[in-house]
Amino acid sequence: MRTSDFTSKPTAKVMNETLNKKFGEKLDIDNYNNEQLTKAASLIESRIAVLKKGKFNETLDSEEFHRLKLMQDIVKTAITERAKNKYAIGMAAAKKQAGYEIGRAHV
């Protein structure tokens, strides 16, 4: 194991599996576009804010709070992954158009 393993964030898919194992439910993030995911993140954040208004210890002991926090992380990670993937696809297309293969230039 490397120290970089501690700093790498799990993918949305891995976190979704964790949600399924811990809480018995899964988010179907593949069937939503970025706008829908952004709205979902906002709704989840609103529900978390309501829970945070309670007593501190009750919030920490609340299974719903932890479920919502994990759901929020999944949605935000999915949005970030899509943005990074869109950028990577755009860069690959630009390199191909310029006559480059991925990883090396044509001479």
PDB file of N, CA and C in Angstrom:
ATOM      1  N   MET A   1       0.843  -1.168   0.000  1.00  0.00           N
ATOM      2  CA  MET A   1       0.000   0.000   0.000  1.00  0.00           C
ATOM      3  C   MET A   1       0.893   1.237   0.000  1.00  0.00           C
ATOM      4  N   ARG A   2       0.494   2.218  -0.783  1.00  0.00           N
ATOM      5  CA  ARG A   2       1.241   3.461  -0.877  1.00  0.00           C
ATOM      6  C   ARG A   2       0.517   4.563  -0.112  1.00  0.00           C
ATOM      7  N   THR A   3       1.255   5.588   0.265  1.00  0.00           N
ATOM      8  CA  THR A   3       0.625   6.698   0.989  1.00  0.00           C
ATOM      9  C   THR A   3      -0.373   7.431   0.101  1.00  0.00           C
ATOM     10  N   SER A   4      -0.171   7.392  -1.203  1.00  0.00           N
ATOM     11  CA  SER A   4      -1.124   8.037  -2.104  1.00  0.00           C
ATOM     12  C   SER A   4      -2.489   7.348  -2.077  1.00  0.00           C
ATOM     13  N   ASP A   5      -2.528   6.095  -1.631  1.00  0.00           N
ATOM     14  CA  ASP A   5      -3.799   5.378  -1.509  1.00  0.00           C
ATOM     15  C   ASP A   5      -4.705   6.022  -0.470  1.00  0.00           C
ATOM     16  N   PHE A   6      -4.111   6.712   0.497  1.00  0.00           N
ATOM     17  CA  PHE A   6      -4.901   7.350   1.543  1.00  0.00           C
ATOM     18  C   PHE A   6      -5.527   8.660   1.073  1.00  0.00           C
ATOM     19  N   THR A   7      -4.938   9.273   0.074  1.00  0.00           N
ATOM     20  CA  THR A   7      -5.438  10.559  -0.394  1.00  0.00           C
ATOM     21  C   THR A   7      -6.333  10.441  -1.615  1.00  0.00           C
ATOM     22  N   SER A   8      -6.378   9.300  -2.255  1.00  0.00           N
ATOM     23  CA  SER A   8      -7.222   9.159  -3.437  1.00  0.00           C
ATOM     24  C   SER A   8      -8.673   8.958  -3.011  1.00  0.00           C
ATOM     25  N   LYS A   9      -9.541   9.723  -3.642  1.00  0.00           N
ATOM     26  CA  LYS A   9     -10.959   9.676  -3.310  1.00  0.00           C
ATOM     27  C   LYS A   9     -11.612   8.532  -4.094  1.00  0.00           C
ATOM     28  N   PRO A  10     -12.494   7.781  -3.456  1.00  0.00           N
ATOM     29  CA  PRO A  10     -13.160   6.695  -4.174  1.00  0.00           C
ATOM     30  C   PRO A  10     -14.081   7.246  -5.268  1.00  0.00           C
ATOM     31  N   THR A  11     -14.340   6.437  -6.255  1.00  0.00           N
ATOM     32  CA  THR A  11     -15.221   6.846  -7.343  1.00  0.00           C
ATOM     33  C   THR A  11     -16.673   6.844  -6.874  1.00  0.00           C
ATOM     34  N   ALA A  12     -17.527   7.479  -7.651  1.00  0.00           N
ATOM     35  CA  ALA A  12     -18.958   7.504  -7.338  1.00  0.00           C
ATOM     36  C   ALA A  12     -19.515   6.082  -7.321  1.00  0.00           C
ATOM     37  N   LYS A  13     -19.006   5.246  -8.215  1.00  0.00           N
ATOM     38  CA  LYS A  13     -19.479   3.858  -8.281  1.00  0.00           C
ATOM     39  C   LYS A  13     -19.134   3.102  -6.995  1.00  0.00           C
ATOM     40  N   VAL A  14     -17.918   3.274  -6.500  1.00  0.00           N
ATOM     41  CA  VAL A  14     -17.484   2.605  -5.267  1.00  0.00           C
ATOM     42  C   VAL A  14     -18.308   3.106  -4.079  1.00  0.00           C
ATOM     43  N   MET A  15     -18.507   4.422  -4.013  1.00  0.00           N
ATOM     44  CA  MET A  15     -19.306   4.979  -2.919  1.00  0.00           C
ATOM     45  C   MET A  15     -20.757   4.510  -2.993  1.00  0.00           C
ATOM     46  N   ASN A  16     -21.270   4.344  -4.214  1.00  0.00           N
ATOM     47  CA  ASN A  16     -22.635   3.862  -4.396  1.00  0.00           C
ATOM     48  C   ASN A  16     -22.773   2.430  -3.876  1.00  0.00           C
ATOM     49  N   GLU A  17     -21.746   1.622  -4.097  1.00  0.00           N
ATOM     50  CA  GLU A  17     -21.747   0.258  -3.565  1.00  0.00           C
ATOM     51  C   GLU A  17     -21.725   0.279  -2.033  1.00  0.00           C
ATOM     52  N   THR A  18     -20.976   1.210  -1.469  1.00  0.00           N
ATOM     53  CA  THR A  18     -20.938   1.364  -0.015  1.00  0.00           C
ATOM     54  C   THR A  18     -22.307   1.749   0.516  1.00  0.00           C
ATOM     55  N   LEU A  19     -22.985   2.656  -0.180  1.00  0.00           N
ATOM     56  CA  LEU A  19     -24.341   3.046   0.200  1.00  0.00           C
ATOM     57  C   LEU A  19     -25.266   1.834   0.194  1.00  0.00           C
ATOM     58  N   ASN A  20     -25.125   1.010  -0.815  1.00  0.00           N
ATOM     59  CA  ASN A  20     -25.948  -0.193  -0.922  1.00  0.00           C
ATOM     60  C   ASN A  20     -25.668  -1.165   0.227  1.00  0.00           C
ATOM     61  N   LYS A  21     -24.398  -1.336   0.567  1.00  0.00           N
ATOM     62  CA  LYS A  21     -24.029  -2.259   1.647  1.00  0.00           C
ATOM     63  C   LYS A  21     -24.499  -1.755   3.012  1.00  0.00           C
ATOM     64  N   LYS A  22     -24.330  -0.459   3.257  1.00  0.00           N
ATOM     65  CA  LYS A  22     -24.646   0.084   4.575  1.00  0.00           C
ATOM     66  C   LYS A  22     -26.127   0.371   4.779  1.00  0.00           C
ATOM     67  N   PHE A  23     -26.800   0.849   3.733  1.00  0.00           N
ATOM     68  CA  PHE A  23     -28.175   1.316   3.895  1.00  0.00           C
ATOM     69  C   PHE A  23     -29.191   0.589   3.021  1.00  0.00           C
ATOM     70  N   GLY A  24     -28.720  -0.338   2.184  1.00  0.00           N
ATOM     71  CA  GLY A  24     -29.632  -1.129   1.373  1.00  0.00           C
ATOM     72  C   GLY A  24     -30.296  -0.376   0.240  1.00  0.00           C
ATOM     73  N   GLU A  25     -29.679   0.698  -0.203  1.00  0.00           N
ATOM     74  CA  GLU A  25     -30.212   1.439  -1.349  1.00  0.00           C
ATOM     75  C   GLU A  25     -29.072   1.925  -2.216  1.00  0.00           C
ATOM     76  N   LYS A  26     -29.410   2.258  -3.452  1.00  0.00           N
ATOM     77  CA  LYS A  26     -28.418   2.653  -4.434  1.00  0.00           C
ATOM     78  C   LYS A  26     -28.956   3.828  -5.237  1.00  0.00           C
ATOM     79  N   LEU A  27     -28.097   4.744  -5.620  1.00  0.00           N
ATOM     80  CA  LEU A  27     -28.492   5.846  -6.489  1.00  0.00           C
ATOM     81  C   LEU A  27     -28.250   5.445  -7.935  1.00  0.00           C
ATOM     82  N   ASP A  28     -29.203   5.740  -8.799  1.00  0.00           N
ATOM     83  CA  ASP A  28     -29.082   5.412 -10.216  1.00  0.00           C
ATOM     84  C   ASP A  28     -28.524   6.629 -10.954  1.00  0.00           C
ATOM     85  N   ILE A  29     -27.274   6.963 -10.656  1.00  0.00           N
ATOM     86  CA  ILE A  29     -26.689   8.204 -11.163  1.00  0.00           C
ATOM     87  C   ILE A  29     -26.459   8.198 -12.673  1.00  0.00           C
ATOM     88  N   ASP A  30     -26.358   7.029 -13.269  1.00  0.00           N
ATOM     89  CA  ASP A  30     -26.105   6.956 -14.708  1.00  0.00           C
ATOM     90  C   ASP A  30     -27.289   7.435 -15.543  1.00  0.00           C
ATOM     91  N   ASN A  31     -28.474   7.407 -14.967  1.00  0.00           N
ATOM     92  CA  ASN A  31     -29.668   7.799 -15.715  1.00  0.00           C
ATOM     93  C   ASN A  31     -30.043   9.266 -15.538  1.00  0.00           C
ATOM     94  N   TYR A  32     -29.160  10.045 -14.913  1.00  0.00           N
ATOM     95  CA  TYR A  32     -29.436  11.464 -14.695  1.00  0.00           C
ATOM     96  C   TYR A  32     -28.381  12.308 -15.373  1.00  0.00           C
ATOM     97  N   ASN A  33     -28.809  13.443 -15.915  1.00  0.00           N
ATOM     98  CA  ASN A  33     -27.838  14.362 -16.509  1.00  0.00           C
ATOM     99  C   ASN A  33     -27.267  15.265 -15.412  1.00  0.00           C
ATOM    100  N   ASN A  34     -26.307  16.090 -15.767  1.00  0.00           N
ATOM    101  CA  ASN A  34     -25.637  16.933 -14.769  1.00  0.00           C
ATOM    102  C   ASN A  34     -26.587  17.907 -14.093  1.00  0.00           C
ATOM    103  N   GLU A  35     -27.520  18.447 -14.833  1.00  0.00           N
ATOM    104  CA  GLU A  35     -28.479  19.387 -14.248  1.00  0.00           C
ATOM    105  C   GLU A  35     -29.337  18.691 -13.189  1.00  0.00           C
ATOM    106  N   GLN A  36     -29.786  17.485 -13.488  1.00  0.00           N
ATOM    107  CA  GLN A  36     -30.584  16.732 -12.526  1.00  0.00           C
ATOM    108  C   GLN A  36     -29.756  16.358 -11.296  1.00  0.00           C
ATOM    109  N   LEU A  37     -28.489  16.004 -11.503  1.00  0.00           N
ATOM    110  CA  LEU A  37     -27.617  15.686 -10.379  1.00  0.00           C
ATOM    111  C   LEU A  37     -27.370  16.920  -9.513  1.00  0.00           C
ATOM    112  N   THR A  38     -27.223  18.072 -10.143  1.00  0.00           N
ATOM    113  CA  THR A  38     -27.030  19.314  -9.393  1.00  0.00           C
ATOM    114  C   THR A  38     -28.262  19.632  -8.547  1.00  0.00           C
ATOM    115  N   LYS A  39     -29.440  19.434  -9.111  1.00  0.00           N
ATOM    116  CA  LYS A  39     -30.679  19.653  -8.347  1.00  0.00           C
ATOM    117  C   LYS A  39     -30.780  18.666  -7.187  1.00  0.00           C
ATOM    118  N   ALA A  40     -30.404  17.427  -7.439  1.00  0.00           N
ATOM    119  CA  ALA A  40     -30.433  16.408  -6.379  1.00  0.00           C
ATOM    120  C   ALA A  40     -29.475  16.783  -5.263  1.00  0.00           C
ATOM    121  N   ALA A  41     -28.290  17.266  -5.618  1.00  0.00           N
ATOM    122  CA  ALA A  41     -27.313  17.681  -4.605  1.00  0.00           C
ATOM    123  C   ALA A  41     -27.869  18.808  -3.753  1.00  0.00           C
ATOM    124  N   SER A  42     -28.573  19.725  -4.383  1.00  0.00           N
ATOM    125  CA  SER A  42     -29.178  20.844  -3.655  1.00  0.00           C
ATOM    126  C   SER A  42     -30.272  20.367  -2.696  1.00  0.00           C
ATOM    127  N   LEU A  43     -31.094  19.442  -3.165  1.00  0.00           N
ATOM    128  CA  LEU A  43     -32.152  18.897  -2.307  1.00  0.00           C
ATOM    129  C   LEU A  43     -31.570  18.135  -1.119  1.00  0.00           C
ATOM    130  N   ILE A  44     -30.556  17.350  -1.378  1.00  0.00           N
ATOM    131  CA  ILE A  44     -29.909  16.595  -0.302  1.00  0.00           C
ATOM    132  C   ILE A  44     -29.290  17.559   0.702  1.00  0.00           C
ATOM    133  N   GLU A  45     -28.657  18.603   0.207  1.00  0.00           N
ATOM    134  CA  GLU A  45     -28.038  19.590   1.086  1.00  0.00           C
ATOM    135  C   GLU A  45     -29.084  20.276   1.967  1.00  0.00           C
ATOM    136  N   SER A  46     -30.252  20.537   1.402  1.00  0.00           N
ATOM    137  CA  SER A  46     -31.343  21.144   2.180  1.00  0.00           C
ATOM    138  C   SER A  46     -31.803  20.216   3.291  1.00  0.00           C
ATOM    139  N   ARG A  47     -31.921  18.939   2.995  1.00  0.00           N
ATOM    140  CA  ARG A  47     -32.346  17.974   4.016  1.00  0.00           C
ATOM    141  C   ARG A  47     -31.292  17.826   5.108  1.00  0.00           C
ATOM    142  N   ILE A  48     -30.021  17.882   4.723  1.00  0.00           N
ATOM    143  CA  ILE A  48     -28.938  17.816   5.709  1.00  0.00           C
ATOM    144  C   ILE A  48     -28.990  19.042   6.627  1.00  0.00           C
ATOM    145  N   ALA A  49     -29.243  20.203   6.039  1.00  0.00           N
ATOM    146  CA  ALA A  49     -29.316  21.436   6.827  1.00  0.00           C
ATOM    147  C   ALA A  49     -30.420  21.351   7.877  1.00  0.00           C
ATOM    148  N   VAL A  50     -31.545  20.758   7.513  1.00  0.00           N
ATOM    149  CA  VAL A  50     -32.645  20.590   8.463  1.00  0.00           C
ATOM    150  C   VAL A  50     -32.208  19.689   9.616  1.00  0.00           C
ATOM    151  N   LEU A  51     -31.521  18.612   9.292  1.00  0.00           N
ATOM    152  CA  LEU A  51     -31.044  17.695  10.330  1.00  0.00           C
ATOM    153  C   LEU A  51     -30.015  18.359  11.240  1.00  0.00           C
ATOM    154  N   LYS A  52     -29.180  19.230  10.686  1.00  0.00           N
ATOM    155  CA  LYS A  52     -28.141  19.892  11.468  1.00  0.00           C
ATOM    156  C   LYS A  52     -28.719  20.883  12.475  1.00  0.00           C
ATOM    157  N   LYS A  53     -29.952  21.303  12.269  1.00  0.00           N
ATOM    158  CA  LYS A  53     -30.579  22.243  13.197  1.00  0.00           C
ATOM    159  C   LYS A  53     -30.906  21.588  14.529  1.00  0.00           C
ATOM    160  N   GLY A  54     -30.904  20.265  14.556  1.00  0.00           N
ATOM    161  CA  GLY A  54     -31.158  19.541  15.799  1.00  0.00           C
ATOM    162  C   GLY A  54     -29.947  19.585  16.702  1.00  0.00           C
ATOM    163  N   LYS A  55     -30.005  18.824  17.767  1.00  0.00           N
ATOM    164  CA  LYS A  55     -28.887  18.757  18.699  1.00  0.00           C
ATOM    165  C   LYS A  55     -27.714  18.038  18.040  1.00  0.00           C
ATOM    166  N   PHE A  56     -26.509  18.472  18.405  1.00  0.00           N
ATOM    167  CA  PHE A  56     -25.290  17.973  17.770  1.00  0.00           C
ATOM    168  C   PHE A  56     -25.163  16.457  17.879  1.00  0.00           C
ATOM    169  N   ASN A  57     -25.304  15.923  19.060  1.00  0.00           N
ATOM    170  CA  ASN A  57     -25.147  14.481  19.255  1.00  0.00           C
ATOM    171  C   ASN A  57     -26.231  13.693  18.540  1.00  0.00           C
ATOM    172  N   GLU A  58     -27.439  14.233  18.496  1.00  0.00           N
ATOM    173  CA  GLU A  58     -28.517  13.554  17.780  1.00  0.00           C
ATOM    174  C   GLU A  58     -28.213  13.494  16.284  1.00  0.00           C
ATOM    175  N   THR A  59     -27.626  14.554  15.776  1.00  0.00           N
ATOM    176  CA  THR A  59     -27.263  14.576  14.359  1.00  0.00           C
ATOM    177  C   THR A  59     -26.215  13.514  14.057  1.00  0.00           C
ATOM    178  N   LEU A  60     -25.210  13.428  14.911  1.00  0.00           N
ATOM    179  CA  LEU A  60     -24.142  12.443  14.687  1.00  0.00           C
ATOM    180  C   LEU A  60     -24.642  11.012  14.821  1.00  0.00           C
ATOM    181  N   ASP A  61     -25.634  10.803  15.656  1.00  0.00           N
ATOM    182  CA  ASP A  61     -26.194   9.467  15.852  1.00  0.00           C
ATOM    183  C   ASP A  61     -27.250   9.111  14.814  1.00  0.00           C
ATOM    184  N   SER A  62     -27.661  10.084  14.025  1.00  0.00           N
ATOM    185  CA  SER A  62     -28.749   9.885  13.061  1.00  0.00           C
ATOM    186  C   SER A  62     -28.271   9.088  11.839  1.00  0.00           C
ATOM    187  N   GLU A  63     -28.900   7.955  11.606  1.00  0.00           N
ATOM    188  CA  GLU A  63     -28.575   7.147  10.429  1.00  0.00           C
ATOM    189  C   GLU A  63     -28.938   7.905   9.157  1.00  0.00           C
ATOM    190  N   GLU A  64     -30.036   8.655   9.197  1.00  0.00           N
ATOM    191  CA  GLU A  64     -30.455   9.419   8.016  1.00  0.00           C
ATOM    192  C   GLU A  64     -29.412  10.473   7.653  1.00  0.00           C
ATOM    193  N   PHE A  65     -28.828  11.122   8.659  1.00  0.00           N
ATOM    194  CA  PHE A  65     -27.793  12.123   8.403  1.00  0.00           C
ATOM    195  C   PHE A  65     -26.622  11.501   7.659  1.00  0.00           C
ATOM    196  N   HIS A  66     -26.144  10.354   8.125  1.00  0.00           N
ATOM    197  CA  HIS A  66     -25.001   9.704   7.487  1.00  0.00           C
ATOM    198  C   HIS A  66     -25.354   9.175   6.102  1.00  0.00           C
ATOM    199  N   ARG A  67     -26.568   8.703   5.929  1.00  0.00           N
ATOM    200  CA  ARG A  67     -27.027   8.235   4.617  1.00  0.00           C
ATOM    201  C   ARG A  67     -27.059   9.404   3.636  1.00  0.00           C
ATOM    202  N   LEU A  68     -27.600  10.542   4.085  1.00  0.00           N
ATOM    203  CA  LEU A  68     -27.676  11.715   3.219  1.00  0.00           C
ATOM    204  C   LEU A  68     -26.293  12.275   2.887  1.00  0.00           C
ATOM    205  N   LYS A  69     -25.380  12.265   3.854  1.00  0.00           N
ATOM    206  CA  LYS A  69     -24.020  12.744   3.591  1.00  0.00           C
ATOM    207  C   LYS A  69     -23.332  11.872   2.539  1.00  0.00           C
ATOM    208  N   LEU A  70     -23.520  10.566   2.640  1.00  0.00           N
ATOM    209  CA  LEU A  70     -22.938   9.667   1.647  1.00  0.00           C
ATOM    210  C   LEU A  70     -23.582   9.891   0.279  1.00  0.00           C
ATOM    211  N   MET A  71     -24.882  10.084   0.253  1.00  0.00           N
ATOM    212  CA  MET A  71     -25.569  10.361  -1.010  1.00  0.00           C
ATOM    213  C   MET A  71     -25.054  11.668  -1.621  1.00  0.00           C
ATOM    214  N   GLN A  72     -24.845  12.668  -0.781  1.00  0.00           N
ATOM    215  CA  GLN A  72     -24.328  13.947  -1.252  1.00  0.00           C
ATOM    216  C   GLN A  72     -22.934  13.767  -1.854  1.00  0.00           C
ATOM    217  N   ASP A  73     -22.090  12.998  -1.186  1.00  0.00           N
ATOM    218  CA  ASP A  73     -20.743  12.736  -1.706  1.00  0.00           C
ATOM    219  C   ASP A  73     -20.790  12.001  -3.042  1.00  0.00           C
ATOM    220  N   ILE A  74     -21.708  11.061  -3.171  1.00  0.00           N
ATOM    221  CA  ILE A  74     -21.845  10.306  -4.424  1.00  0.00           C
ATOM    222  C   ILE A  74     -22.228  11.233  -5.564  1.00  0.00           C
ATOM    223  N   VAL A  75     -23.228  12.064  -5.333  1.00  0.00           N
ATOM    224  CA  VAL A  75     -23.719  12.963  -6.381  1.00  0.00           C
ATOM    225  C   VAL A  75     -22.641  13.970  -6.774  1.00  0.00           C
ATOM    226  N   LYS A  76     -21.982  14.568  -5.787  1.00  0.00           N
ATOM    227  CA  LYS A  76     -20.931  15.547  -6.094  1.00  0.00           C
ATOM    228  C   LYS A  76     -19.757  14.893  -6.825  1.00  0.00           C
ATOM    229  N   THR A  77     -19.392  13.699  -6.423  1.00  0.00           N
ATOM    230  CA  THR A  77     -18.299  12.986  -7.089  1.00  0.00           C
ATOM    231  C   THR A  77     -18.683  12.634  -8.527  1.00  0.00           C
ATOM    232  N   ALA A  78     -19.923  12.216  -8.731  1.00  0.00           N
ATOM    233  CA  ALA A  78     -20.385  11.893 -10.087  1.00  0.00           C
ATOM    234  C   ALA A  78     -20.308  13.120 -10.993  1.00  0.00           C
ATOM    235  N   ILE A  79     -20.696  14.276 -10.468  1.00  0.00           N
ATOM    236  CA  ILE A  79     -20.631  15.517 -11.257  1.00  0.00           C
ATOM    237  C   ILE A  79     -19.176  15.838 -11.601  1.00  0.00           C
ATOM    238  N   THR A  80     -18.285  15.722 -10.628  1.00  0.00           N
ATOM    239  CA  THR A  80     -16.856  15.998 -10.842  1.00  0.00           C
ATOM    240  C   THR A  80     -16.251  15.024 -11.848  1.00  0.00           C
ATOM    241  N   GLU A  81     -16.587  13.743 -11.707  1.00  0.00           N
ATOM    242  CA  GLU A  81     -16.061  12.739 -12.634  1.00  0.00           C
ATOM    243  C   GLU A  81     -16.520  13.014 -14.059  1.00  0.00           C
ATOM    244  N   ARG A  82     -17.763  13.399 -14.219  1.00  0.00           N
ATOM    245  CA  ARG A  82     -18.271  13.698 -15.567  1.00  0.00           C
ATOM    246  C   ARG A  82     -17.549  14.898 -16.162  1.00  0.00           C
ATOM    247  N   ALA A  83     -17.300  15.911 -15.348  1.00  0.00           N
ATOM    248  CA  ALA A  83     -16.600  17.096 -15.840  1.00  0.00           C
ATOM    249  C   ALA A  83     -15.172  16.729 -16.263  1.00  0.00           C
ATOM    250  N   LYS A  84     -14.498  15.926 -15.464  1.00  0.00           N
ATOM    251  CA  LYS A  84     -13.132  15.503 -15.805  1.00  0.00           C
ATOM    252  C   LYS A  84     -13.138  14.634 -17.058  1.00  0.00           C
ATOM    253  N   ASN A  85     -14.111  13.739 -17.173  1.00  0.00           N
ATOM    254  CA  ASN A  85     -14.203  12.855 -18.326  1.00  0.00           C
ATOM    255  C   ASN A  85     -14.493  13.656 -19.594  1.00  0.00           C
ATOM    256  N   LYS A  86     -15.367  14.653 -19.481  1.00  0.00           N
ATOM    257  CA  LYS A  86     -15.693  15.498 -20.635  1.00  0.00           C
ATOM    258  C   LYS A  86     -14.440  16.230 -21.110  1.00  0.00           C
ATOM    259  N   TYR A  87     -13.645  16.717 -20.163  1.00  0.00           N
ATOM    260  CA  TYR A  87     -12.402  17.397 -20.503  1.00  0.00           C
ATOM    261  C   TYR A  87     -11.432  16.432 -21.176  1.00  0.00           C
ATOM    262  N   ALA A  88     -11.298  15.229 -20.635  1.00  0.00           N
ATOM    263  CA  ALA A  88     -10.374  14.237 -21.187  1.00  0.00           C
ATOM    264  C   ALA A  88     -10.785  13.838 -22.601  1.00  0.00           C
ATOM    265  N   ILE A  89     -12.073  13.659 -22.824  1.00  0.00           N
ATOM    266  CA  ILE A  89     -12.571  13.298 -24.160  1.00  0.00           C
ATOM    267  C   ILE A  89     -12.292  14.432 -25.139  1.00  0.00           C
ATOM    268  N   GLY A  90     -12.495  15.676 -24.686  1.00  0.00           N
ATOM    269  CA  GLY A  90     -12.222  16.837 -25.535  1.00  0.00           C
ATOM    270  C   GLY A  90     -10.758  16.944 -25.902  1.00  0.00           C
ATOM    271  N   MET A  91      -9.880  16.679 -24.936  1.00  0.00           N
ATOM    272  CA  MET A  91      -8.446  16.726 -25.206  1.00  0.00           C
ATOM    273  C   MET A  91      -8.037  15.619 -26.173  1.00  0.00           C
ATOM    274  N   ALA A  92      -8.587  14.428 -26.021  1.00  0.00           N
ATOM    275  CA  ALA A  92      -8.264  13.316 -26.921  1.00  0.00           C
ATOM    276  C   ALA A  92      -8.709  13.644 -28.344  1.00  0.00           C
ATOM    277  N   ALA A  93      -9.896  14.232 -28.470  1.00  0.00           N
ATOM    278  CA  ALA A  93     -10.402  14.597 -29.798  1.00  0.00           C
ATOM    279  C   ALA A  93      -9.526  15.681 -30.429  1.00  0.00           C
ATOM    280  N   ALA A  94      -9.091  16.642 -29.632  1.00  0.00           N
ATOM    281  CA  ALA A  94      -8.240  17.712 -30.145  1.00  0.00           C
ATOM    282  C   ALA A  94      -6.898  17.166 -30.599  1.00  0.00           C
ATOM    283  N   LYS A  95      -6.335  16.247 -29.831  1.00  0.00           N
ATOM    284  CA  LYS A  95      -5.050  15.647 -30.214  1.00  0.00           C
ATOM    285  C   LYS A  95      -5.204  14.830 -31.494  1.00  0.00           C
ATOM    286  N   LYS A  96      -6.296  14.104 -31.594  1.00  0.00           N
ATOM    287  CA  LYS A  96      -6.529  13.286 -32.789  1.00  0.00           C
ATOM    288  C   LYS A  96      -6.658  14.187 -34.011  1.00  0.00           C
ATOM    289  N   GLN A  97      -7.396  15.277 -33.855  1.00  0.00           N
ATOM    290  CA  GLN A  97      -7.587  16.213 -34.956  1.00  0.00           C
ATOM    291  C   GLN A  97      -6.255  16.859 -35.358  1.00  0.00           C
ATOM    292  N   ALA A  98      -5.379  17.056 -34.388  1.00  0.00           N
ATOM    293  CA  ALA A  98      -4.078  17.669 -34.677  1.00  0.00           C
ATOM    294  C   ALA A  98      -3.063  16.646 -35.187  1.00  0.00           C
ATOM    295  N   GLY A  99      -3.447  15.368 -35.271  1.00  0.00           N
ATOM    296  CA  GLY A  99      -2.554  14.359 -35.814  1.00  0.00           C
ATOM    297  C   GLY A  99      -1.710  13.650 -34.788  1.00  0.00           C
ATOM    298  N   TYR A 100      -2.120  13.707 -33.527  1.00  0.00           N
ATOM    299  CA  TYR A 100      -1.381  13.024 -32.460  1.00  0.00           C
ATOM    300  C   TYR A 100      -2.111  11.746 -32.058  1.00  0.00           C
ATOM    301  N   GLU A 101      -1.331  10.739 -31.711  1.00  0.00           N
ATOM    302  CA  GLU A 101      -1.891   9.572 -31.051  1.00  0.00           C
ATOM    303  C   GLU A 101      -1.791   9.837 -29.570  1.00  0.00           C
ATOM    304  N   ILE A 102      -2.660   9.208 -28.817  1.00  0.00           N
ATOM    305  CA  ILE A 102      -2.606   9.386 -27.367  1.00  0.00           C
ATOM    306  C   ILE A 102      -1.245   8.897 -26.880  1.00  0.00           C
ATOM    307  N   GLY A 103      -0.497   9.767 -26.222  1.00  0.00           N
ATOM    308  CA  GLY A 103       0.772   9.383 -25.630  1.00  0.00           C
ATOM    309  C   GLY A 103       2.000   9.677 -26.484  1.00  0.00           C
ATOM    310  N   ARG A 104       1.817   9.886 -27.817  1.00  0.00           N
ATOM    311  CA  ARG A 104       3.000  10.198 -28.629  1.00  0.00           C
ATOM    312  C   ARG A 104       2.583  10.976 -29.875  1.00  0.00           C
ATOM    313  N   ALA A 105       3.501  11.747 -30.388  1.00  0.00           N
ATOM    314  CA  ALA A 105       3.235  12.598 -31.547  1.00  0.00           C
ATOM    315  C   ALA A 105       3.657  11.909 -32.825  1.00  0.00           C
ATOM    316  N   HIS A 106       2.966  12.226 -33.902  1.00  0.00           N
ATOM    317  CA  HIS A 106       3.371  11.762 -35.225  1.00  0.00           C
ATOM    318  C   HIS A 106       4.373  12.742 -35.791  1.00  0.00           C
ATOM    319  N   VAL A 107       5.392  12.224 -36.441  1.00  0.00           N
ATOM    320  CA  VAL A 107       6.401  13.109 -37.030  1.00  0.00           C
ATOM    321  C   VAL A 107       6.316  13.011 -38.532  1.00  0.00           C
TER     322      VAL A 107
END
